[in-house]
Short mmCIF file of C-alpha atoms and ligand atoms in Angstrom, two decimals:
data_model
loop_
_atom_site.label_atom_id
_atom_site.label_comp_id
_atom_site.label_asym_id
_atom_site.label_seq_id
_atom_site.Cartn_x
_atom_site.Cartn_y
_atom_site.Cartn_z
CA MET A 353 65.52 12.53 8.18
CA HIS A 354 64.50 9.15 9.14
CA PRO A 355 62.88 7.45 6.12
CA ASN A 356 59.24 6.72 8.32
CA HIS A 357 58.87 10.19 9.08
CA ILE A 358 55.91 11.81 8.48
CA PRO A 359 55.77 15.36 8.25
CA THR A 360 52.86 16.91 10.50
CA GLY A 361 51.15 20.16 9.91
CA ARG A 362 47.88 21.54 11.34
CA SER A 363 45.60 19.99 9.31
CA ASN A 364 47.54 17.14 8.54
CA LEU A 365 45.07 14.08 9.21
CA LEU A 366 47.01 10.72 9.34
CA GLU A 367 46.76 8.71 6.25
CA GLY A 368 45.69 5.58 7.45
CA ASP A 369 42.89 7.43 9.96
CA PHE A 370 40.56 6.84 6.43
CA TYR A 371 37.26 7.97 8.36
CA ALA A 372 38.72 11.13 10.09
CA PHE A 373 38.41 9.75 13.88
CA GLN A 374 40.83 13.05 14.87
CA ASP A 375 38.11 15.34 13.72
CA LEU A 376 36.14 14.28 16.75
CA LEU A 377 38.55 15.54 19.02
CA ALA A 378 37.96 19.03 20.91
CA PRO A 379 40.31 22.21 19.21
CA GLU A 380 42.63 21.89 22.22
CA GLU A 381 42.81 18.35 22.18
CA ARG A 382 43.72 18.26 18.58
CA GLU A 383 46.41 20.89 19.09
CA ALA A 384 47.72 18.13 21.96
CA ALA A 385 47.63 15.38 19.47
CA LEU A 386 49.66 17.36 16.90
CA ARG A 387 52.31 18.14 19.68
CA LEU A 388 52.22 14.84 20.97
CA ARG A 389 52.64 13.48 17.12
CA ASP A 390 55.84 16.20 16.64
CA PHE A 391 57.13 15.05 19.77
CA MET A 392 57.13 11.28 18.65
CA GLU A 393 58.29 11.84 14.85
CA ARG A 394 60.85 13.92 16.33
CA GLU A 395 62.36 12.45 19.11
CA VAL A 396 61.19 8.81 19.47
CA ARG A 397 61.01 7.78 16.03
CA PRO A 398 64.78 8.51 15.18
CA ILE A 399 65.96 6.13 17.76
CA ALA A 400 62.97 3.67 18.34
CA ASP A 401 64.77 0.69 16.37
CA ASP A 402 68.08 1.00 18.01
CA TYR A 403 66.52 1.12 21.49
CA TRP A 404 64.65 -1.68 20.79
CA ASP A 405 67.32 -3.42 19.45
CA ARG A 406 69.38 -3.05 22.30
CA ALA A 407 66.44 -3.87 24.57
CA GLU A 408 67.05 -0.37 26.60
CA PHE A 409 64.36 2.45 27.32
CA PRO A 410 65.60 5.86 26.33
CA HIS A 411 64.87 7.36 29.83
CA HIS A 412 65.72 10.60 28.81
CA LEU A 413 62.14 11.13 26.75
CA ILE A 414 60.63 11.44 30.42
CA PRO A 415 60.51 14.96 30.57
CA GLY A 416 59.79 15.52 26.92
CA ILE A 417 56.74 12.98 26.97
CA ALA A 418 55.36 14.83 30.32
CA ALA A 419 56.02 18.22 28.36
CA THR A 420 53.40 17.27 25.52
CA GLY A 421 51.00 17.25 28.74
CA VAL A 422 49.71 13.32 28.29
CA LEU A 423 50.44 11.91 31.44
CA GLY A 424 47.68 11.69 33.86
CA THR A 425 45.45 13.12 31.38
CA ALA A 426 42.37 11.49 33.13
CA TRP A 427 42.79 13.10 36.60
CA PRO A 428 42.11 16.66 37.78
CA GLU A 429 44.83 16.46 39.83
CA SER A 430 47.55 15.82 37.08
CA ARG A 431 45.47 16.83 34.07
CA ARG A 432 46.62 20.16 31.86
CA PHE A 433 43.55 20.95 29.80
CA PRO A 434 40.11 19.51 29.89
CA ASN A 435 40.05 16.58 27.61
CA SER A 436 37.81 13.45 26.89
CA ALA A 437 38.42 9.42 26.95
CA LEU A 438 38.56 9.83 23.36
CA PHE A 439 41.54 12.13 23.64
CA ARG A 440 42.88 10.07 25.74
CA GLY A 441 42.66 6.91 23.45
CA TRP A 442 43.88 8.75 20.31
CA ALA A 443 46.96 9.97 22.34
CA ALA A 444 47.95 6.05 22.97
CA VAL A 445 46.94 5.93 19.15
CA GLU A 446 50.10 8.41 18.47
CA ILE A 447 52.29 7.06 20.78
CA ALA A 448 51.84 3.47 19.53
CA ARG A 449 52.15 4.22 15.90
CA VAL A 450 55.70 5.10 16.49
CA ASP A 451 56.78 2.64 19.30
CA ALA A 452 54.87 0.42 21.44
CA SER A 453 57.52 0.03 23.80
CA PHE A 454 57.11 4.16 24.45
CA ALA A 455 53.66 3.55 24.46
CA THR A 456 53.91 1.03 27.04
CA PHE A 457 55.85 2.65 29.40
CA VAL A 458 53.54 5.50 28.83
CA GLY A 459 50.43 3.15 29.51
CA VAL A 460 52.01 1.59 32.67
CA THR A 461 53.15 4.84 34.87
CA SER A 462 49.99 7.21 33.28
CA GLY A 463 47.14 4.15 32.58
CA LEU A 464 47.91 1.50 35.28
CA ALA A 465 49.77 3.09 38.16
CA MET A 466 48.43 6.66 38.08
CA GLY A 467 44.61 4.99 37.69
CA ALA A 468 45.38 2.94 40.64
CA ILE A 469 46.03 5.98 42.59
CA GLY A 470 43.42 7.84 40.99
CA VAL A 471 41.03 5.06 41.59
CA GLY A 472 41.94 3.94 44.60
CA GLY A 473 43.62 6.43 46.88
CA SER A 474 42.61 8.56 49.28
CA ASP A 475 42.55 12.24 48.59
CA GLU A 476 45.53 12.89 50.46
CA GLN A 477 47.43 9.92 48.20
CA ARG A 478 46.01 11.34 45.07
CA ALA A 479 47.10 14.78 46.13
CA ALA A 480 50.60 13.45 47.13
CA TRP A 481 51.08 11.01 43.87
CA LEU A 482 49.16 12.43 40.83
CA PRO A 483 50.99 15.58 40.38
CA PRO A 484 54.53 14.76 40.20
CA MET A 485 53.40 11.94 38.38
CA GLY A 486 52.05 13.92 35.64
CA ARG A 487 54.82 16.00 35.72
CA GLY A 488 56.97 12.75 34.81
CA GLU A 489 59.33 13.26 38.03
CA VAL A 490 57.62 10.12 39.55
CA VAL A 491 57.19 6.94 37.04
CA GLY A 492 55.04 4.31 38.17
CA ALA A 493 54.70 0.62 37.43
CA PHE A 494 51.80 -1.96 38.58
CA GLY A 495 52.66 -5.45 40.13
CA LEU A 496 49.74 -7.50 39.67
CA THR A 497 51.02 -10.49 37.66
CA GLU A 498 52.78 -13.12 39.55
CA PRO A 499 54.94 -16.30 38.36
CA LEU A 500 52.15 -18.55 39.07
CA ALA A 501 48.79 -16.45 38.54
CA GLY A 502 48.56 -14.95 34.89
CA SER A 503 45.05 -15.35 33.50
CA ASP A 504 44.07 -16.14 37.11
CA THR A 505 45.09 -12.94 39.13
CA ALA A 506 41.33 -12.76 40.37
CA ARG A 507 41.66 -15.68 42.63
CA GLY A 508 45.16 -17.12 42.36
CA LEU A 509 47.62 -14.08 44.04
CA ARG A 510 49.93 -15.85 46.10
CA THR A 511 51.71 -12.56 47.20
CA THR A 512 50.33 -11.96 50.92
CA ALA A 513 50.02 -8.34 53.24
CA VAL A 514 50.30 -9.05 57.19
CA ARG A 515 48.96 -6.13 59.06
CA ARG A 516 51.07 -5.75 62.10
CA GLY A 517 49.97 -1.93 63.81
CA ASP A 518 50.22 0.62 61.38
CA THR A 519 52.55 -1.40 59.26
CA TRP A 520 52.00 -3.74 56.39
CA ILE A 521 54.28 -6.64 55.57
CA LEU A 522 54.44 -7.91 51.89
CA ASP A 523 55.90 -11.49 51.15
CA GLY A 524 55.99 -13.03 47.70
CA ALA A 525 56.63 -12.65 43.82
CA LYS A 526 55.55 -10.68 40.79
CA ARG A 527 56.50 -11.07 37.23
CA TRP A 528 56.50 -9.10 33.77
CA ILE A 529 56.06 -5.96 35.89
CA GLY A 530 56.88 -2.99 33.29
CA ASN A 531 58.76 -0.07 34.22
CA ALA A 532 59.60 -2.02 37.81
CA THR A 533 63.78 -1.98 37.19
CA PHE A 534 63.34 2.07 37.30
CA ALA A 535 59.97 3.22 38.50
CA ASP A 536 60.29 5.24 41.61
CA ILE A 537 56.61 3.68 43.03
CA THR A 538 55.12 0.20 42.12
CA LEU A 539 51.55 -0.72 43.03
CA ILE A 540 51.83 -3.88 44.52
CA TRP A 541 48.25 -5.72 44.75
CA ALA A 542 48.47 -8.64 47.82
CA LYS A 543 46.18 -10.82 49.69
CA ASP A 544 45.51 -9.66 53.08
CA ILE A 545 45.62 -13.22 54.86
CA ASP A 546 43.19 -11.83 57.43
CA ASP A 547 40.28 -11.44 55.15
CA GLY A 548 41.79 -12.86 51.78
CA GLN A 549 40.97 -9.73 50.00
CA VAL A 550 43.19 -8.18 47.00
CA LYS A 551 44.69 -5.02 48.64
CA GLY A 552 47.00 -2.62 46.79
CA PHE A 553 50.28 -0.85 48.35
CA ILE A 554 52.50 1.86 47.03
CA VAL A 555 55.86 0.85 47.68
CA ARG A 556 59.03 2.93 46.87
CA LYS A 557 62.01 2.00 45.31
CA ASP A 558 64.33 1.44 48.03
CA THR A 559 62.21 -0.26 50.59
CA PRO A 560 64.57 -2.65 51.85
CA GLY A 561 63.33 -6.65 50.73
CA PHE A 562 61.96 -5.08 47.76
CA LYS A 563 63.88 -6.65 44.74
CA THR A 564 63.55 -6.42 40.84
CA GLU A 565 65.29 -8.14 37.90
CA LYS A 566 65.12 -7.42 34.58
CA ILE A 567 63.60 -9.94 32.14
CA GLU A 568 66.41 -10.71 29.53
CA ARG A 569 65.82 -11.82 25.99
CA LYS A 570 62.50 -10.96 25.08
CA GLN A 571 61.41 -10.71 21.62
CA SER A 572 58.50 -8.31 21.76
CA LEU A 573 58.47 -5.09 23.48
CA ARG A 574 62.17 -5.07 23.69
CA GLY A 575 61.95 -1.40 24.98
CA VAL A 576 59.90 -2.09 27.74
CA GLN A 577 61.89 -2.81 31.29
CA ASN A 578 60.04 -5.71 32.33
CA ALA A 579 60.96 -6.69 35.71
CA ASP A 580 60.58 -10.18 37.79
CA ILE A 581 59.90 -8.56 41.60
CA THR A 582 60.75 -10.67 44.88
CA LEU A 583 59.09 -9.09 47.95
CA THR A 584 61.17 -10.24 51.32
CA GLY A 585 59.51 -8.88 54.28
CA VAL A 586 58.63 -5.90 52.65
CA GLU A 587 57.27 -3.20 55.25
CA VAL A 588 54.93 -0.76 53.89
CA PRO A 589 53.02 2.06 56.22
CA GLU A 590 49.27 1.97 56.26
CA ALA A 591 49.43 5.54 54.80
CA ASP A 592 51.14 4.05 51.51
CA ARG A 593 48.08 1.46 50.95
CA LEU A 594 45.40 2.17 48.90
CA GLN A 595 42.58 3.15 50.86
CA ARG A 596 39.73 3.06 48.75
CA ILE A 597 40.85 -0.85 47.46
CA ASP A 598 38.97 -3.22 49.82
CA SER A 599 38.81 -6.27 46.95
CA PHE A 600 39.63 -7.64 43.84
CA LYS A 601 36.50 -5.76 42.43
CA ASP A 602 37.72 -2.58 43.24
CA LEU A 603 40.84 -3.22 40.86
CA ALA A 604 39.03 -4.28 38.09
CA GLY A 605 37.91 -0.65 38.28
CA VAL A 606 41.52 0.36 37.56
CA LEU A 607 41.42 -1.97 34.27
CA GLY A 608 38.26 -1.40 32.66
CA PRO A 609 39.82 1.82 30.89
CA THR A 610 42.89 0.87 30.51
CA ARG A 611 41.95 -1.99 28.57
CA VAL A 612 40.39 0.16 26.24
CA GLY A 613 43.57 1.95 26.40
CA VAL A 614 45.52 -1.07 24.85
CA ALA A 615 43.36 -1.43 22.30
CA TRP A 616 43.80 1.91 21.34
CA GLU A 617 47.15 0.83 21.33
CA ALA A 618 47.05 -1.66 19.20
CA MET A 619 45.31 0.28 16.40
CA GLY A 620 47.95 2.97 17.19
CA ILE A 621 50.80 -0.32 16.16
CA ALA A 622 48.51 -1.58 12.99
CA LEU A 623 48.47 2.14 11.81
CA GLY A 624 51.96 2.11 12.06
CA ALA A 625 52.51 -0.92 10.29
CA HIS A 626 50.30 -0.27 7.39
CA GLU A 627 51.98 3.10 6.78
CA ALA A 628 55.23 1.43 6.23
CA ALA A 629 53.83 -1.13 4.19
CA VAL A 630 52.11 1.71 2.18
CA ARG A 631 55.26 3.60 1.82
CA TYR A 632 57.39 0.71 0.74
CA ALA A 633 54.90 -0.70 -1.78
CA ALA A 634 55.08 2.88 -3.65
CA GLU A 635 58.76 2.34 -3.45
CA ARG A 636 59.86 -1.17 -3.74
CA GLU A 637 59.72 -2.29 -7.65
CA GLN A 638 59.47 -5.79 -9.06
CA PHE A 639 58.65 -7.03 -12.57
CA GLY A 640 59.48 -3.42 -14.08
CA ARG A 641 56.42 -1.50 -11.53
CA PRO A 642 56.04 -0.66 -8.24
CA ILE A 643 54.61 -3.64 -6.09
CA ALA A 644 51.65 -1.04 -5.17
CA SER A 645 50.27 -2.11 -8.53
CA PHE A 646 49.80 -5.17 -8.51
CA GLN A 647 46.09 -6.40 -7.16
CA LEU A 648 47.14 -8.94 -4.36
CA VAL A 649 49.14 -6.32 -3.07
CA GLN A 650 46.27 -3.72 -3.12
CA GLN A 651 43.90 -6.21 -1.59
CA LYS A 652 46.26 -6.48 1.48
CA LEU A 653 47.07 -2.72 2.03
CA ALA A 654 42.86 -2.50 1.35
CA GLU A 655 42.01 -5.16 4.20
CA ASN A 656 44.27 -3.39 6.24
CA LEU A 657 43.05 -0.29 6.20
CA ALA A 658 39.81 -1.46 6.70
CA ASP A 659 40.53 -3.20 9.59
CA VAL A 660 42.24 -0.48 11.31
CA THR A 661 38.96 1.68 10.81
CA ALA A 662 36.66 -1.00 12.13
CA GLY A 663 39.14 -1.38 15.43
CA LEU A 664 39.12 2.64 15.97
CA ALA A 665 35.35 2.90 15.18
CA VAL A 666 34.93 0.14 18.30
CA CYS A 667 37.85 2.57 20.37
CA VAL A 668 35.54 5.50 19.70
CA ARG A 669 32.46 4.36 20.65
CA ALA A 670 34.08 2.72 23.75
CA ALA A 671 35.29 6.21 24.92
CA GLN A 672 31.93 7.60 24.22
CA LEU A 673 30.37 4.95 26.43
CA GLU A 674 33.23 6.07 28.70
CA ASP A 675 32.36 9.41 28.97
CA ALA A 676 28.72 8.63 29.49
CA GLY A 677 29.31 6.54 32.01
CA LYS A 678 28.13 4.07 30.35
CA ARG A 679 31.31 1.81 29.48
CA ARG A 680 30.93 -1.95 31.10
CA ASP A 681 33.80 -4.42 31.83
CA GLU A 682 32.54 -6.49 28.58
CA HIS A 683 33.07 -3.25 26.35
CA ALA A 684 36.23 -2.75 27.39
CA ALA A 685 37.04 -6.91 27.26
CA MET A 686 35.17 -6.51 23.62
CA ALA A 687 37.72 -3.59 22.56
CA LYS A 688 40.84 -5.18 23.94
CA ALA A 689 39.86 -8.44 22.00
CA PHE A 690 38.86 -7.31 18.84
CA CYS A 691 41.03 -4.51 18.40
CA THR A 692 44.65 -7.01 19.42
CA SER A 693 43.37 -9.56 17.04
CA ARG A 694 42.62 -7.06 14.08
CA MET A 695 46.51 -5.61 14.75
CA ARG A 696 47.82 -8.98 14.70
CA THR A 697 46.15 -9.14 11.16
CA VAL A 698 47.34 -6.49 9.81
CA VAL A 699 50.76 -6.69 11.24
CA ALA A 700 51.18 -9.89 9.75
CA ARG A 701 49.61 -8.69 6.35
CA ALA A 702 51.89 -5.59 6.25
CA ARG A 703 55.06 -7.55 6.99
CA ALA A 704 54.07 -10.03 3.84
CA VAL A 705 53.77 -6.82 1.71
CA LEU A 706 57.60 -6.40 2.77
CA GLY A 707 58.78 -9.47 1.59
CA GLY A 708 62.28 -10.16 3.18
CA ASN A 709 62.68 -6.52 4.37
CA GLY A 710 59.58 -7.38 6.34
CA ILE A 711 61.76 -9.04 9.24
CA GLN A 712 64.54 -6.51 9.34
CA LEU A 713 64.30 -3.68 11.86
CA ASP A 714 65.51 -0.84 8.95
CA HIS A 715 62.42 -1.31 7.04
CA GLY A 716 59.65 -0.16 9.50
CA VAL A 717 57.34 -2.99 9.96
CA ALA A 718 59.57 -6.19 11.87
CA ARG A 719 59.02 -4.27 15.04
CA TYR A 720 55.51 -3.53 15.20
CA PHE A 721 55.19 -7.33 13.84
CA ALA A 722 56.98 -8.63 16.74
CA ASP A 723 55.63 -5.83 19.82
CA ALA A 724 51.74 -6.99 18.48
CA GLU A 725 52.40 -10.29 20.34
CA ALA A 726 52.96 -9.16 23.75
CA VAL A 727 50.10 -6.60 23.08
CA TYR A 728 47.69 -9.42 22.23
CA SER A 729 48.50 -11.22 25.41
CA TYR A 730 48.88 -8.43 28.05
CA GLU A 731 46.00 -6.58 30.25
CA GLY A 732 44.10 -10.10 29.74
CA THR A 733 44.90 -12.41 26.78
CA TYR A 734 42.56 -12.67 23.86
CA ASP A 735 41.06 -15.52 25.33
CA MET A 736 40.39 -14.08 28.86
CA ASN A 737 38.86 -11.20 27.31
CA THR A 738 36.68 -13.13 24.71
CA LEU A 739 35.37 -15.23 27.37
CA ILE A 740 34.64 -12.19 29.42
CA VAL A 741 32.22 -10.92 26.47
CA GLY A 742 31.01 -14.71 26.31
CA ARG A 743 29.93 -14.62 29.80
CA ALA A 744 28.09 -10.98 28.96
CA ILE A 745 26.17 -13.20 26.55
CA THR A 746 25.59 -16.41 27.92
CA GLY A 747 25.47 -15.02 31.65
CA ARG A 748 27.50 -18.32 31.99
CA GLN A 749 31.29 -18.18 33.26
CA ALA A 750 33.27 -20.44 31.00
CA PHE A 751 37.02 -19.61 32.68
CA VAL A 752 36.82 -21.10 36.30
C1 FAD B 1643 55.63 -7.24 27.40
C2 FAD B 1643 54.71 -7.42 28.67
C3 FAD B 1643 54.48 -6.66 29.61
C4 FAD B 1643 53.67 -6.92 31.20
N1 FAD B 1643 53.43 -5.95 31.98
C5 FAD B 1643 52.96 -6.10 33.15
C6 FAD B 1643 52.51 -5.31 33.95
O1 FAD B 1643 53.17 -3.71 33.87
N2 FAD B 1643 52.05 -5.64 35.09
C7 FAD B 1643 51.52 -6.81 35.34
O2 FAD B 1643 50.61 -6.97 36.42
N3 FAD B 1643 51.62 -7.77 34.60
C8 FAD B 1643 52.08 -7.52 33.39
N4 FAD B 1643 51.95 -8.17 32.64
C9 FAD B 1643 51.69 -9.70 32.51
C10 FAD B 1643 50.55 -9.87 31.40
O3 FAD B 1643 49.14 -9.22 31.90
C11 FAD B 1643 50.02 -11.51 31.54
O4 FAD B 1643 51.22 -12.13 30.97
C12 FAD B 1643 48.81 -11.85 30.96
O5 FAD B 1643 47.64 -11.58 31.88
C13 FAD B 1643 48.80 -13.23 30.77
O6 FAD B 1643 48.88 -14.24 31.92
P1 FAD B 1643 50.17 -15.18 31.73
O7 FAD B 1643 51.27 -14.74 30.48
O8 FAD B 1643 50.47 -15.90 32.57
O9 FAD B 1643 49.43 -16.56 30.72
P2 FAD B 1643 48.59 -17.68 31.66
O10 FAD B 1643 47.24 -16.63 32.20
O11 FAD B 1643 49.44 -18.68 31.85
O12 FAD B 1643 47.63 -18.14 29.78
C14 FAD B 1643 48.96 -19.00 29.29
C15 FAD B 1643 47.45 -19.64 27.82
O13 FAD B 1643 46.32 -20.19 28.78
C16 FAD B 1643 45.31 -19.37 28.37
N5 FAD B 1643 44.06 -19.45 29.51
C17 FAD B 1643 44.37 -19.28 30.82
N6 FAD B 1643 43.31 -19.27 31.61
C18 FAD B 1643 42.52 -19.86 30.06
C19 FAD B 1643 40.98 -19.92 30.80
N7 FAD B 1643 40.24 -20.15 31.73
N8 FAD B 1643 40.26 -20.21 29.93
C20 FAD B 1643 40.77 -20.73 28.49
N9 FAD B 1643 42.15 -20.07 28.29
C21 FAD B 1643 42.71 -20.15 29.25
C22 FAD B 1643 45.75 -18.09 28.02
O14 FAD B 1643 44.65 -17.23 27.17
C23 FAD B 1643 46.76 -17.95 27.18
O15 FAD B 1643 46.82 -18.09 26.18
C24 FAD B 1643 52.59 -8.19 31.53
C25 FAD B 1643 53.34 -8.98 29.92
C26 FAD B 1643 53.84 -8.47 29.12
C27 FAD B 1643 54.08 -10.22 28.19
#
């Protein structure tokens, strides 16, 4: 059994779920969360460090994660049971507390790619793609960021779409696109040169002119297969253009829920690091006693638990607002910025509790510490999300 394995049982609350947020789930959601936890502990935890170390993705786990029923839970075409935004968030916690790379894989195919089709697709497109994606038979990627447009994608996309009859021709480049080296479809966002608006296209893996190259030597989320993509005269039929996306504003409707999803994911990462630090502090002895008995170590553990609890509280309320149809972009931005900043602090404290072992993969914190950096920056950097909140407070946009 892996040293970081936590036994799961029906009534087992996670030790870091101090205010028992999990109790807020409906009974069926709770069952599903426990099923998911069991899958993550049995199948993912034992191999996560090694895959991370080799910068590989465990493809063989895709049918297993699909079988837990957590892919595409937001959409009637793909959901297996009634569920709330709270459940979808909690599922991200359960996955990320074991492996943030795997959580990112799920976030990209189930949140971003299925979200784009769910929000922007016609009824026919939703019916064609969402069910097989929910079953894990089709994996999606989401290609928005470009080499020259990261924070500035709303204005700065260079990838172009030109319509010729019923065919679109895409040209340009994308950067950092998760899952893209192996995804069956990649949602490509490009500027229509006719009206200057951003449109979304479902690009199939083997389309001529669509080329991916894995980004090597990453030091964060090493299990995620990020790609540089080049698009050279890529032909996409009008039938594969997302029919309900006419501008960047429509695309922003996809990113709201996924941003809150990253906030939950950040709390999963924080929770995983906190749990490992608690265990380590109980086992490691210095000066003749467990380091858990020292006040300064207890302070770090207590502060970490408070940060995790505060972050989860923000996530829970954001989920309630989502279900009530009241969640605004600035709510999502605040959750993402606040939770990722708390996560970064928590993983740093947890790493310090482990001393030298905190930087080595085998002791359960180093991977979380490294992964936190990418999560802090993707789906809108801390700065950009903070500025979205700043705009909501002041009515003034500070980032353009
Ligand atoms: C592991 C990983 C996975 C990713 N997966 C995907 C994916 O699947 N699909 C996808 O489309 N993208 C993906 N991304 C891209 C990600 O969303 C971008 O990295 C992110 O939006 C930031 O863009 P950038 O890296 O170009 O940084 P930049 O935009 O160049 O920002 C650099 C710095 O400048 C700051 N900055 C920029 N503009 C302003 C401003 N106006 N005011 C103040 N500060 C500013 C930023 O906050 C940041 O600190 C991924 C990235 C990573 C690292």
